[in-house]
CSV table of C-alpha atoms in Angstrom, one decimal:
chain,number,residue,atom,x,y,z
A,1,UNK,CA,192.3,-21.6,-17.3
A,2,UNK,CA,194.8,-22.8,-19.9
A,3,UNK,CA,194.3,-25.8,-22.1
A,4,UNK,CA,196.6,-27.6,-24.4
A,5,UNK,CA,196.3,-30.4,-26.9
A,6,UNK,CA,199.0,-32.9,-27.7
A,7,UNK,CA,199.4,-34.0,-31.3
A,8,UNK,CA,201.6,-36.9,-32.3
A,9,UNK,CA,203.0,-36.7,-35.8
A,10,UNK,CA,204.1,-40.0,-37.4
A,11,UNK,CA,206.3,-40.2,-40.4
A,12,UNK,CA,205.3,-42.2,-43.5
A,13,UNK,CA,207.3,-42.6,-46.7
A,14,UNK,CA,206.7,-44.3,-50.0
A,15,UNK,CA,210.1,-45.6,-51.0
A,16,UNK,CA,210.8,-46.8,-54.5
A,17,UNK,CA,213.7,-48.7,-56.1
A,18,UNK,CA,214.7,-49.9,-59.6
A,19,UNK,CA,217.7,-51.9,-60.8
A,20,UNK,CA,219.6,-52.2,-64.1
A,21,UNK,CA,222.5,-54.4,-65.1
A,22,UNK,CA,223.7,-56.2,-68.2
A,23,UNK,CA,221.5,-58.6,-70.1
A,24,UNK,CA,224.4,-61.0,-70.4
A,25,UNK,CA,227.6,-61.5,-68.5
A,26,UNK,CA,230.9,-62.4,-69.9
A,27,UNK,CA,231.9,-65.5,-68.0
A,28,UNK,CA,235.6,-66.0,-67.7
A,29,UNK,CA,237.1,-69.3,-68.7
A,30,UNK,CA,240.5,-68.3,-67.6
A,31,UNK,CA,242.0,-67.6,-64.1
A,32,UNK,CA,240.9,-64.0,-64.4
A,33,UNK,CA,237.3,-63.3,-63.3
A,34,UNK,CA,235.1,-60.8,-65.2
A,35,UNK,CA,233.1,-58.1,-63.6
A,36,UNK,CA,229.4,-57.1,-63.7
A,37,UNK,CA,227.9,-53.8,-62.7
A,38,UNK,CA,224.5,-53.3,-61.2
A,39,UNK,CA,223.0,-49.8,-60.8
A,40,UNK,CA,220.2,-49.2,-58.3
A,41,UNK,CA,218.1,-46.1,-58.5
A,42,UNK,CA,215.9,-45.1,-55.5
A,43,UNK,CA,213.7,-42.3,-54.3
A,44,UNK,CA,211.4,-41.2,-51.5
A,45,UNK,CA,208.0,-40.3,-52.9
A,46,UNK,CA,207.0,-38.8,-49.5
A,47,UNK,CA,205.0,-37.5,-47.9
A,48,UNK,CA,207.6,-37.5,-45.0
A,49,UNK,CA,211.3,-37.9,-44.7
A,50,UNK,CA,212.5,-41.5,-44.6
A,51,UNK,CA,214.6,-42.3,-41.5
A,52,UNK,CA,216.9,-45.2,-41.2
A,53,UNK,CA,216.7,-45.8,-44.9
A,54,UNK,CA,218.6,-48.8,-46.2
A,55,UNK,CA,219.0,-50.8,-49.3
A,56,UNK,CA,219.8,-54.5,-49.2
A,57,UNK,CA,221.1,-56.2,-52.4
A,58,UNK,CA,221.5,-60.0,-52.5
A,59,UNK,CA,223.9,-61.0,-55.3
A,60,UNK,CA,223.7,-64.3,-57.2
A,61,UNK,CA,225.6,-67.2,-55.6
A,62,UNK,CA,229.3,-67.1,-56.2
A,63,UNK,CA,229.4,-63.4,-57.2
A,64,UNK,CA,231.8,-61.4,-54.9
A,65,UNK,CA,231.8,-57.6,-54.4
A,66,UNK,CA,234.6,-55.6,-55.9
A,67,UNK,CA,233.3,-52.1,-55.1
A,68,UNK,CA,230.3,-50.0,-54.1
A,69,UNK,CA,229.4,-46.4,-54.4
A,70,UNK,CA,226.5,-44.1,-53.6
A,71,UNK,CA,225.4,-40.7,-54.7
A,72,UNK,CA,224.0,-40.0,-51.2
A,73,UNK,CA,226.7,-38.5,-49.0
A,74,UNK,CA,227.5,-40.4,-45.8
A,75,UNK,CA,226.2,-43.8,-47.1
A,76,UNK,CA,227.9,-46.7,-45.3
A,77,UNK,CA,228.2,-50.1,-46.8
A,78,UNK,CA,228.4,-53.6,-45.2
A,79,UNK,CA,229.1,-56.7,-47.2
A,80,UNK,CA,228.4,-60.2,-45.7
A,81,UNK,CA,228.9,-63.6,-47.4
A,82,UNK,CA,227.1,-66.7,-46.2
A,83,UNK,CA,227.3,-70.0,-48.1
A,84,UNK,CA,228.7,-68.2,-51.2
A,85,UNK,CA,225.9,-65.6,-51.3
A,86,UNK,CA,227.1,-62.0,-50.8
A,87,UNK,CA,224.7,-59.4,-49.4
A,88,UNK,CA,225.4,-55.7,-49.7
A,89,UNK,CA,223.7,-53.4,-47.2
A,90,UNK,CA,223.8,-49.7,-47.9
A,91,UNK,CA,222.8,-47.5,-44.9
A,92,UNK,CA,221.6,-44.2,-46.4
A,93,UNK,CA,220.4,-42.5,-43.2
A,94,UNK,CA,217.6,-40.0,-43.9
A,95,UNK,CA,216.2,-39.4,-47.3
A,96,UNK,CA,214.2,-36.2,-47.7
A,97,UNK,CA,210.8,-35.8,-49.2
A,98,UNK,CA,209.5,-33.3,-51.7
A,99,UNK,CA,207.5,-30.3,-50.4
A,100,UNK,CA,209.1,-30.4,-47.0
A,101,UNK,CA,209.8,-27.0,-45.3
A,102,UNK,CA,213.5,-27.4,-45.7
A,103,UNK,CA,214.8,-29.7,-48.4
A,104,UNK,CA,218.4,-30.2,-47.3
A,105,UNK,CA,218.6,-33.9,-47.8
A,106,UNK,CA,218.6,-35.8,-51.1
A,107,UNK,CA,215.2,-37.3,-52.0
A,108,UNK,CA,216.7,-39.8,-54.5
A,109,UNK,CA,220.0,-41.3,-55.5
A,110,UNK,CA,221.9,-44.2,-57.1
A,111,UNK,CA,224.0,-47.1,-55.8
A,112,UNK,CA,226.5,-48.9,-58.0
A,113,UNK,CA,227.7,-52.4,-57.1
A,114,UNK,CA,230.6,-54.0,-59.1
A,115,UNK,CA,230.9,-57.7,-58.6
A,116,UNK,CA,233.2,-60.5,-59.8
A,117,UNK,CA,231.4,-63.2,-61.9
A,118,UNK,CA,232.7,-66.6,-60.7
A,119,UNK,CA,235.4,-68.1,-62.9
A,120,UNK,CA,234.0,-70.8,-65.2
A,121,UNK,CA,230.4,-69.9,-64.1
A,122,UNK,CA,227.9,-71.9,-66.2
A,123,UNK,CA,225.8,-70.0,-68.7
A,124,UNK,CA,222.6,-69.8,-66.8
A,125,UNK,CA,220.2,-67.0,-65.8
A,126,UNK,CA,221.1,-65.5,-62.5
A,127,UNK,CA,218.9,-63.2,-60.5
A,128,UNK,CA,219.9,-60.2,-58.4
A,129,UNK,CA,217.4,-58.7,-56.0
A,130,UNK,CA,217.4,-55.5,-54.0
A,131,UNK,CA,215.0,-54.0,-51.4
A,132,UNK,CA,214.7,-50.6,-49.8
A,133,UNK,CA,213.2,-50.0,-46.4
A,134,UNK,CA,212.8,-47.4,-43.6
A,135,UNK,CA,212.4,-47.3,-39.9
A,136,UNK,CA,209.6,-44.8,-40.0
A,137,UNK,CA,206.7,-45.6,-37.5
A,138,UNK,CA,204.1,-45.9,-40.2
A,139,UNK,CA,204.4,-48.6,-42.9
A,140,UNK,CA,205.3,-47.8,-46.5
A,141,UNK,CA,201.9,-47.4,-48.2
A,142,UNK,CA,203.1,-49.1,-51.4
A,143,UNK,CA,205.4,-52.1,-50.8
A,144,UNK,CA,205.1,-53.2,-54.4
A,145,UNK,CA,207.8,-50.7,-55.5
A,146,UNK,CA,210.2,-51.5,-52.7
A,147,UNK,CA,211.8,-54.5,-54.4
A,148,UNK,CA,213.7,-54.6,-57.7
A,149,UNK,CA,215.0,-57.7,-59.6
A,150,UNK,CA,217.4,-58.0,-62.5
A,151,UNK,CA,218.1,-61.2,-64.5
A,152,UNK,CA,221.4,-61.7,-66.3
A,153,UNK,CA,222.1,-64.6,-68.7
């Protein structure tokens, strides 16, 4: 007689994101807009690889995307604008996790977003928020570190 057991393994990842940018922005009063740069740092704290990983960054109203880059090879970017609010989505694919059998994927990285500050933008505090998520079957055990916010005056 032969017996077998079926074991289902489900992936779970603790993703983390942080954001930096300038404390103040130079608001243009001429016909030439000024730029602002936001840097997002992220990592997978494990225990499993993170599949379908994406970062979504919602820029302040009126800010438009000039350029994007990522340290994770193969990242694809999509920019959408609705009612003057631009949203950058970075599809990172799979992020590895420490202590996996084969660590061939990055477990962390950075995204840089350069945006135009609206011409003659008033001197007010604007907020930029980014989130990181995964399509793994088990929920992230620590959602508190999946959102990062940066305020610029």
